[in-house]
Tab-separated table of N, CA and C in Angstrom:
chain	number	residue	atom	x	y	z
A	1211	PHE	N	-24.784	58.458	-52.281
A	1211	PHE	CA	-25.072	59.212	-51.273
A	1211	PHE	C	-24.179	59.305	-50.147
A	1212	TYR	N	-23.417	58.284	-49.917
A	1212	TYR	CA	-22.643	58.499	-48.722
A	1212	TYR	C	-21.379	59.631	-49.124
A	1213	ASN	N	-20.963	59.497	-50.528
A	1213	ASN	CA	-20.103	60.774	-50.814
A	1213	ASN	C	-20.661	62.128	-50.442
A	1214	GLU	N	-21.996	62.361	-50.815
A	1214	GLU	CA	-22.643	63.704	-50.704
A	1214	GLU	C	-22.694	63.885	-49.349
A	1215	SER	N	-22.839	62.916	-48.101
A	1215	SER	CA	-23.245	63.056	-46.887
A	1215	SER	C	-22.534	62.116	-45.977
A	1216	PRO	N	-21.280	62.160	-46.013
A	1216	PRO	CA	-20.318	61.200	-45.367
A	1216	PRO	C	-20.662	61.309	-43.646
A	1217	ASN	N	-21.293	62.422	-43.182
A	1217	ASN	CA	-21.664	62.517	-41.680
A	1217	ASN	C	-22.967	61.905	-41.561
A	1218	ILE	N	-23.656	61.320	-42.380
A	1218	ILE	CA	-25.190	60.872	-42.114
A	1218	ILE	C	-24.962	59.383	-41.958
A	1219	ILE	N	-24.175	58.679	-42.877
A	1219	ILE	CA	-23.942	57.422	-43.060
A	1219	ILE	C	-22.468	57.006	-42.252
A	1220	GLU	N	-22.907	56.223	-41.119
A	1220	GLU	CA	-21.310	55.598	-40.583
A	1220	GLU	C	-20.774	54.297	-41.538
A	1221	THR	N	-19.476	54.459	-41.561
A	1221	THR	CA	-18.845	53.671	-42.440
A	1221	THR	C	-18.616	52.138	-41.614
A	1222	ASN	N	-18.549	51.010	-42.134
A	1222	ASN	CA	-18.540	49.675	-41.828
A	1222	ASN	C	-17.169	49.776	-40.741
A	1223	ASP	N	-16.273	50.322	-41.120
A	1223	ASP	CA	-14.876	50.461	-39.966
A	1223	ASP	C	-15.624	50.829	-38.873
A	1224	LYS	N	-16.442	52.013	-38.784
A	1224	LYS	CA	-16.707	52.667	-37.689
A	1224	LYS	C	-17.661	51.853	-36.754
A	1225	LYS	N	-18.617	51.098	-37.501
A	1225	LYS	CA	-19.695	50.143	-36.894
A	1225	LYS	C	-18.873	49.006	-36.256
A	1226	ARG	N	-17.746	48.447	-36.846
A	1226	ARG	CA	-17.082	47.487	-36.609
A	1226	ARG	C	-16.366	47.805	-35.141
A	1227	ALA	N	-15.712	49.073	-34.994
A	1227	ALA	CA	-14.954	49.368	-33.939
A	1227	ALA	C	-15.795	49.669	-32.596
A	1228	ARG	N	-17.167	50.234	-33.205
A	1228	ARG	CA	-18.264	50.226	-32.093
A	1228	ARG	C	-18.662	48.997	-31.520
A	1229	LEU	N	-18.783	47.971	-32.314
A	1229	LEU	CA	-19.094	46.698	-31.767
A	1229	LEU	C	-18.029	46.113	-30.905
A	1230	TYR	N	-16.799	46.410	-31.223
A	1230	TYR	CA	-15.850	45.375	-30.532
A	1230	TYR	C	-15.540	46.673	-29.100
A	1231	ARG	N	-15.636	47.734	-29.334
A	1231	ARG	CA	-15.452	48.491	-27.987
A	1231	ARG	C	-16.803	48.180	-27.057
A	1232	ALA	N	-17.800	47.918	-27.634
A	1232	ALA	CA	-18.945	47.600	-26.613
A	1232	ALA	C	-18.658	46.220	-26.127
A	1233	LEU	N	-18.162	45.381	-26.806
A	1233	LEU	CA	-18.022	43.985	-26.196
A	1233	LEU	C	-16.699	44.148	-24.954
A	1234	GLU	N	-15.920	45.165	-25.453
A	1234	GLU	CA	-14.856	45.221	-24.515
A	1234	GLU	C	-15.439	45.696	-23.124
A	1235	TYR	N	-16.370	46.894	-23.246
A	1235	TYR	CA	-17.095	47.211	-21.951
A	1235	TYR	C	-17.740	46.390	-21.365
A	1236	LEU	N	-18.537	45.315	-22.324
A	1236	LEU	CA	-19.366	44.306	-21.277
A	1236	LEU	C	-18.500	43.546	-20.626
A	1237	THR	N	-17.478	43.203	-21.542
A	1237	THR	CA	-16.658	42.009	-20.524
A	1237	THR	C	-15.701	42.561	-19.511
A	1238	ARG	N	-15.697	43.555	-19.430
A	1238	ARG	CA	-14.798	44.468	-18.342
A	1238	ARG	C	-16.000	44.607	-17.264
A	1239	TRP	N	-17.188	45.051	-17.446
A	1239	TRP	CA	-18.146	45.338	-16.465
A	1239	TRP	C	-18.410	43.971	-15.783
A	1240	PHE	N	-18.259	43.056	-16.393
A	1240	PHE	CA	-18.532	41.356	-15.982
A	1240	PHE	C	-17.436	41.360	-15.198
A	1241	SER	N	-16.133	41.390	-15.264
A	1241	SER	CA	-15.170	40.824	-14.604
A	1241	SER	C	-14.960	41.847	-13.605
A	1242	GLU	N	-15.308	42.955	-13.534
A	1242	GLU	CA	-15.280	43.836	-12.251
A	1242	GLU	C	-16.413	44.031	-11.239
A	1243	GLY	N	-17.428	43.150	-11.930
A	1243	GLY	CA	-18.542	43.232	-11.009
A	1243	GLY	C	-18.458	42.305	-10.035
A	1244	GLY	N	-17.738	41.372	-9.488
A	1244	GLY	CA	-17.630	40.359	-8.481
A	1244	GLY	C	-18.856	39.805	-8.070
A	1245	SER	N	-19.665	39.250	-8.983
A	1245	SER	CA	-20.909	38.674	-8.826
A	1245	SER	C	-20.432	37.334	-8.820
A	1246	GLU	N	-21.257	36.390	-7.985
A	1246	GLU	CA	-21.062	34.912	-7.907
A	1246	GLU	C	-21.872	34.102	-9.207
A	1247	LYS	N	-22.920	34.991	-9.339
A	1247	LYS	CA	-23.654	34.359	-10.219
A	1247	LYS	C	-23.682	34.572	-11.848
A	1248	THR	N	-23.853	33.511	-12.540
A	1248	THR	CA	-23.294	33.595	-13.928
A	1248	THR	C	-24.496	34.691	-14.647
A	1249	PRO	N	-23.859	35.661	-15.365
A	1249	PRO	CA	-24.579	36.523	-15.990
A	1249	PRO	C	-25.228	36.042	-17.339
A	1250	HIS	N	-26.327	36.699	-17.502
A	1250	HIS	CA	-27.205	36.145	-18.795
A	1250	HIS	C	-27.781	37.389	-19.395
A	1251	ILE	N	-27.429	37.624	-20.512
A	1251	ILE	CA	-27.826	38.586	-21.319
A	1251	ILE	C	-28.394	38.284	-22.410
A	1252	LEU	N	-29.782	39.149	-22.909
A	1252	LEU	CA	-30.588	38.977	-24.405
A	1252	LEU	C	-30.281	40.326	-24.777
A	1253	ALA	N	-29.517	40.572	-26.025
A	1253	ALA	CA	-29.079	41.940	-26.369
A	1253	ALA	C	-29.984	41.964	-27.943
A	1254	VAL	N	-30.450	43.146	-28.341
A	1254	VAL	CA	-30.875	43.474	-29.495
A	1254	VAL	C	-30.235	44.526	-30.146
A	1255	SER	N	-29.629	44.473	-31.531
A	1255	SER	CA	-28.686	45.258	-32.076
A	1255	SER	C	-29.205	45.411	-33.523
A	1256	HIS	N	-28.828	46.390	-33.929
A	1256	HIS	CA	-29.017	46.842	-35.414
A	1256	HIS	C	-28.236	45.668	-36.639
A	1257	ILE	N	-29.322	45.092	-37.424
A	1257	ILE	CA	-28.554	44.165	-37.939
A	1257	ILE	C	-27.230	44.514	-38.606
A	1258	GLU	N	-26.842	45.737	-38.862
A	1258	GLU	CA	-25.363	45.839	-39.455
A	1258	GLU	C	-24.238	45.629	-38.366
A	1259	ILE	N	-24.275	45.789	-37.204
A	1259	ILE	CA	-23.941	45.474	-36.020
A	1259	ILE	C	-23.467	44.106	-35.885
A	1260	ILE	N	-24.502	43.107	-35.985
A	1260	ILE	CA	-24.401	41.855	-36.002
A	1260	ILE	C	-23.982	41.132	-36.978
A	1261	THR	N	-24.049	41.836	-37.981
A	1261	THR	CA	-23.435	41.160	-39.303
A	1261	THR	C	-22.139	41.162	-39.325
A	1262	HIS	N	-21.467	42.251	-38.894
A	1262	HIS	CA	-19.980	42.515	-38.924
A	1262	HIS	C	-19.625	41.209	-37.988
A	1263	LEU	N	-20.045	40.950	-36.783
A	1263	LEU	CA	-19.679	39.946	-35.813
A	1263	LEU	C	-19.743	38.413	-36.606
A	1264	ILE	N	-20.707	38.563	-37.504
A	1264	ILE	CA	-21.023	36.969	-38.076
A	1264	ILE	C	-19.879	36.884	-39.278
A	1265	ASN	N	-19.715	37.944	-39.862
A	1265	ASN	CA	-18.976	37.931	-40.993
A	1265	ASN	C	-17.352	37.736	-40.561
A	1266	ASP	N	-17.277	38.344	-39.632
A	1266	ASP	CA	-15.743	38.483	-38.700
A	1266	ASP	C	-15.219	36.891	-38.378
A	1267	VAL	N	-16.441	36.368	-37.646
A	1267	VAL	CA	-16.170	35.151	-37.231
A	1267	VAL	C	-16.322	33.951	-38.274
A	1268	PHE	N	-17.589	33.815	-38.795
A	1268	PHE	CA	-17.618	32.955	-39.950
A	1268	PHE	C	-17.041	32.803	-41.333
A	1269	GLY	N	-16.816	34.167	-41.599
A	1269	GLY	CA	-16.554	34.646	-43.278
A	1269	GLY	C	-17.826	34.311	-44.190
A	1270	ILE	N	-17.565	35.066	-44.956
A	1270	ILE	CA	-18.628	35.285	-46.075
A	1270	ILE	C	-19.025	34.051	-46.616
A	1271	LYS	N	-18.211	33.011	-46.907
A	1271	LYS	CA	-18.357	31.858	-47.567
A	1271	LYS	C	-18.794	30.383	-46.763
A	1272	ALA	N	-18.612	30.747	-45.501
A	1272	ALA	CA	-19.530	29.765	-44.344
A	1272	ALA	C	-20.525	29.542	-44.786
A	1273	PHE	N	-21.425	30.280	-45.304
A	1273	PHE	CA	-23.095	29.850	-45.801
A	1273	PHE	C	-23.311	30.000	-47.138
A	1274	LYS	N	-24.333	29.251	-47.683
A	1274	LYS	CA	-24.620	29.571	-49.052
A	1274	LYS	C	-25.251	31.259	-49.314
A	1275	GLU	N	-25.805	31.458	-48.516
A	1275	GLU	CA	-26.419	32.593	-48.521
A	1275	GLU	C	-25.759	33.836	-47.859
A	1276	TYR	N	-25.945	35.199	-47.894
A	1276	TYR	CA	-25.074	36.019	-47.357
A	1276	TYR	C	-25.846	35.894	-45.595
A	1277	GLN	N	-25.073	36.244	-44.974
A	1277	GLN	CA	-25.135	36.153	-43.625
A	1277	GLN	C	-25.933	36.992	-42.721
A	1278	VAL	N	-26.898	37.710	-43.434
A	1278	VAL	CA	-27.547	38.893	-42.735
A	1278	VAL	C	-28.757	37.908	-41.665
A	1279	PRO	N	-28.682	37.969	-40.389
A	1279	PRO	CA	-29.553	37.460	-39.403
A	1279	PRO	C	-31.056	37.830	-40.237
A	1280	HIS	N	-31.608	36.826	-39.845
A	1280	HIS	CA	-33.232	36.918	-40.494
A	1280	HIS	C	-34.006	37.559	-39.154
A	1281	PHE	N	-34.986	38.213	-39.395
A	1281	PHE	CA	-35.972	38.631	-38.437
A	1281	PHE	C	-36.154	37.720	-37.030
A	1282	GLY	N	-35.699	38.238	-35.998
A	1282	GLY	CA	-35.754	37.088	-34.718
A	1282	GLY	C	-34.555	35.838	-34.400
A	1283	GLU	N	-33.631	35.820	-35.371
A	1283	GLU	CA	-32.617	35.392	-35.384
A	1283	GLU	C	-31.710	35.349	-34.671
A	1284	GLY	N	-31.034	34.911	-33.772
A	1284	GLY	CA	-29.702	35.283	-32.969
A	1284	GLY	C	-28.470	34.432	-33.130
A	1285	LEU	N	-27.629	34.902	-32.162
A	1285	LEU	CA	-26.511	34.548	-32.103
A	1285	LEU	C	-26.486	33.935	-30.449
A	1286	GLU	N	-25.824	32.836	-30.302
A	1286	GLU	CA	-25.633	32.516	-29.098
A	1286	GLU	C	-23.806	32.573	-28.812
A	1287	ILE	N	-23.827	33.237	-27.583
A	1287	ILE	CA	-22.436	33.805	-27.388
A	1287	ILE	C	-22.020	33.231	-25.818
A	1288	GLU	N	-20.946	32.517	-25.615
A	1288	GLU	CA	-20.567	32.087	-24.244
A	1288	GLU	C	-19.273	32.673	-24.150
A	1289	ALA	N	-19.122	33.174	-23.227
A	1289	ALA	CA	-17.583	33.734	-22.801
A	1289	ALA	C	-17.203	33.418	-21.646
A	1290	TYR	N	-15.643	32.886	-21.488
A	1290	TYR	CA	-14.618	32.414	-20.799
A	1290	TYR	C	-13.641	33.258	-20.535
A	1291	THR	N	-13.359	33.134	-19.034
A	1291	THR	CA	-12.030	33.725	-18.825
A	1291	THR	C	-10.695	33.038	-19.244
A	1292	THR	N	-9.648	33.366	-19.570
A	1292	THR	CA	-8.447	32.765	-19.938
A	1292	THR	C	-7.444	33.469	-18.827
A	1293	ASP	N	-5.992	32.350	-19.139
A	1293	ASP	CA	-4.816	32.985	-18.169
A	1293	ASP	C	-4.756	34.184	-18.274
A	1294	ASP	N	-4.985	34.969	-19.446
A	1294	ASP	CA	-4.538	36.329	-19.471
A	1294	ASP	C	-5.708	37.193	-19.451
A	1295	LYS	N	-5.591	38.055	-18.252
A	1295	LYS	CA	-6.996	38.801	-18.031
A	1295	LYS	C	-7.487	39.528	-19.261
A	1296	ASP	N	-6.605	39.937	-20.025
A	1296	ASP	CA	-7.181	40.898	-21.388
A	1296	ASP	C	-7.540	39.959	-22.584
A	1297	VAL	N	-7.754	38.691	-22.231
A	1297	VAL	CA	-8.233	37.687	-23.307
A	1297	VAL	C	-9.414	37.104	-22.827
A	1298	ILE	N	-10.389	36.966	-23.729
A	1298	ILE	CA	-11.492	36.313	-23.187
A	1298	ILE	C	-11.889	35.606	-24.443
A	1299	ARG	N	-12.167	34.125	-24.141
A	1299	ARG	CA	-12.532	33.161	-25.115
A	1299	ARG	C	-13.809	33.377	-25.210
A	1300	ILE	N	-14.444	33.133	-26.721
A	1300	ILE	CA	-15.923	33.539	-26.741
A	1300	ILE	C	-16.274	32.279	-27.808
A	1301	ASP	N	-17.370	31.368	-27.380
A	1301	ASP	CA	-17.917	30.347	-28.381
A	1301	ASP	C	-19.285	31.222	-28.746
A	1302	ILE	N	-19.035	31.061	-30.341
A	1302	ILE	CA	-20.196	31.721	-30.998
A	1302	ILE	C	-21.073	30.875	-31.603
A	1303	VAL	N	-22.243	30.665	-31.691
A	1303	VAL	CA	-22.808	29.600	-32.566
A	1303	VAL	C	-23.960	30.601	-33.521
A	1304	PHE	N	-24.087	30.333	-34.569
A	1304	PHE	CA	-24.966	31.044	-35.732
A	1304	PHE	C	-25.197	29.825	-36.784
A	1305	ARG	N	-26.368	29.709	-36.743
A	1305	ARG	CA	-27.199	28.702	-37.623
A	1305	ARG	C	-26.427	27.404	-37.762
A	1306	ASP	N	-26.407	26.759	-36.303
A	1306	ASP	CA	-25.770	25.471	-36.069
A	1306	ASP	C	-24.362	25.480	-36.340
A	1307	LYS	N	-23.811	26.467	-36.686
A	1307	LYS	CA	-22.224	26.412	-37.016
A	1307	LYS	C	-21.525	27.105	-35.544
A	1308	LYS	N	-20.671	26.448	-35.104
A	1308	LYS	CA	-19.883	26.863	-33.946
A	1308	LYS	C	-18.359	27.306	-34.145
A	1309	LYS	N	-18.015	28.445	-33.779
A	1309	LYS	CA	-16.565	29.025	-33.767
A	1309	LYS	C	-16.154	29.289	-32.655
A	1310	ILE	N	-15.000	28.953	-32.264
A	1310	ILE	CA	-14.185	29.711	-30.985
A	1310	ILE	C	-13.033	30.610	-31.080
A	1311	VAL	N	-13.598	31.885	-30.856
A	1311	VAL	CA	-12.506	33.091	-30.984
A	1311	VAL	C	-11.914	33.449	-29.606
A	1312	LEU	N	-10.878	34.334	-29.745
A	1312	LEU	CA	-10.411	35.010	-28.743
A	1312	LEU	C	-10.500	36.213	-28.851
A	1313	PHE	N	-11.101	36.915	-27.851
A	1313	PHE	CA	-11.540	38.404	-27.763
A	1313	PHE	C	-10.197	39.044	-27.154
A	1314	ASP	N	-9.489	39.844	-27.788
A	1314	ASP	CA	-8.707	40.750	-27.127
A	1314	ASP	C	-9.050	42.226	-26.631
A	1315	ARG	N	-9.298	42.338	-25.269
A	1315	ARG	CA	-9.701	43.531	-24.841
A	1315	ARG	C	-9.067	44.831	-24.975
A	1316	LYS	N	-7.405	44.296	-24.992
A	1316	LYS	CA	-6.678	45.761	-25.269
A	1316	LYS	C	-6.561	46.303	-26.613
A	1317	VAL	N	-6.672	45.554	-27.680
A	1317	VAL	CA	-7.055	46.072	-28.998
A	1317	VAL	C	-8.144	45.783	-29.444
A	1318	ARG	N	-9.082	45.350	-28.979
A	1318	ARG	CA	-10.439	45.106	-29.363
A	1318	ARG	C	-10.737	44.575	-30.676
A	1319	SER	N	-10.120	43.219	-30.753
A	1319	SER	CA	-10.084	42.609	-31.758
A	1319	SER	C	-10.453	41.003	-31.548
A	1320	ILE	N	-10.711	40.178	-32.441
A	1320	ILE	CA	-10.903	38.922	-32.347
A	1320	ILE	C	-9.916	38.202	-32.979
A	1321	THR	N	-9.184	37.029	-32.584
A	1321	THR	CA	-8.299	36.232	-33.348
A	1321	THR	C	-9.075	34.616	-33.348
A	1322	PHE	N	-8.581	33.847	-33.911
A	1322	PHE	CA	-8.943	32.536	-33.933
A	1322	PHE	C	-7.893	31.796	-32.924
A	1323	GLY	N	-8.434	30.812	-32.119
A	1323	GLY	CA	-7.811	30.225	-31.020
A	1323	GLY	C	-7.805	28.530	-31.412
């Protein structure tokens, strides 16, 4: 179906890029907000977007089953500043597994720290 109508179905690469673009916008918004309070966000997203983050952080072999979140299941995400203003440390917990990654806002990608 995708080959017949590529303009209808978004590719995985475009979904992943949109995910990290939104993460960059969100972290920039918080850093420029100047609030003394700790922000808390509850976000709801399409399963395809969340699944990219889960697979990028935990990898397909981290769980016995495919990491598609179940209905109502979520991720716990905590973000911290680092010495580099363009790099954010992110602690992510999914199904009781925790990983720490670094999000580079300039290139909009994650690496393992």
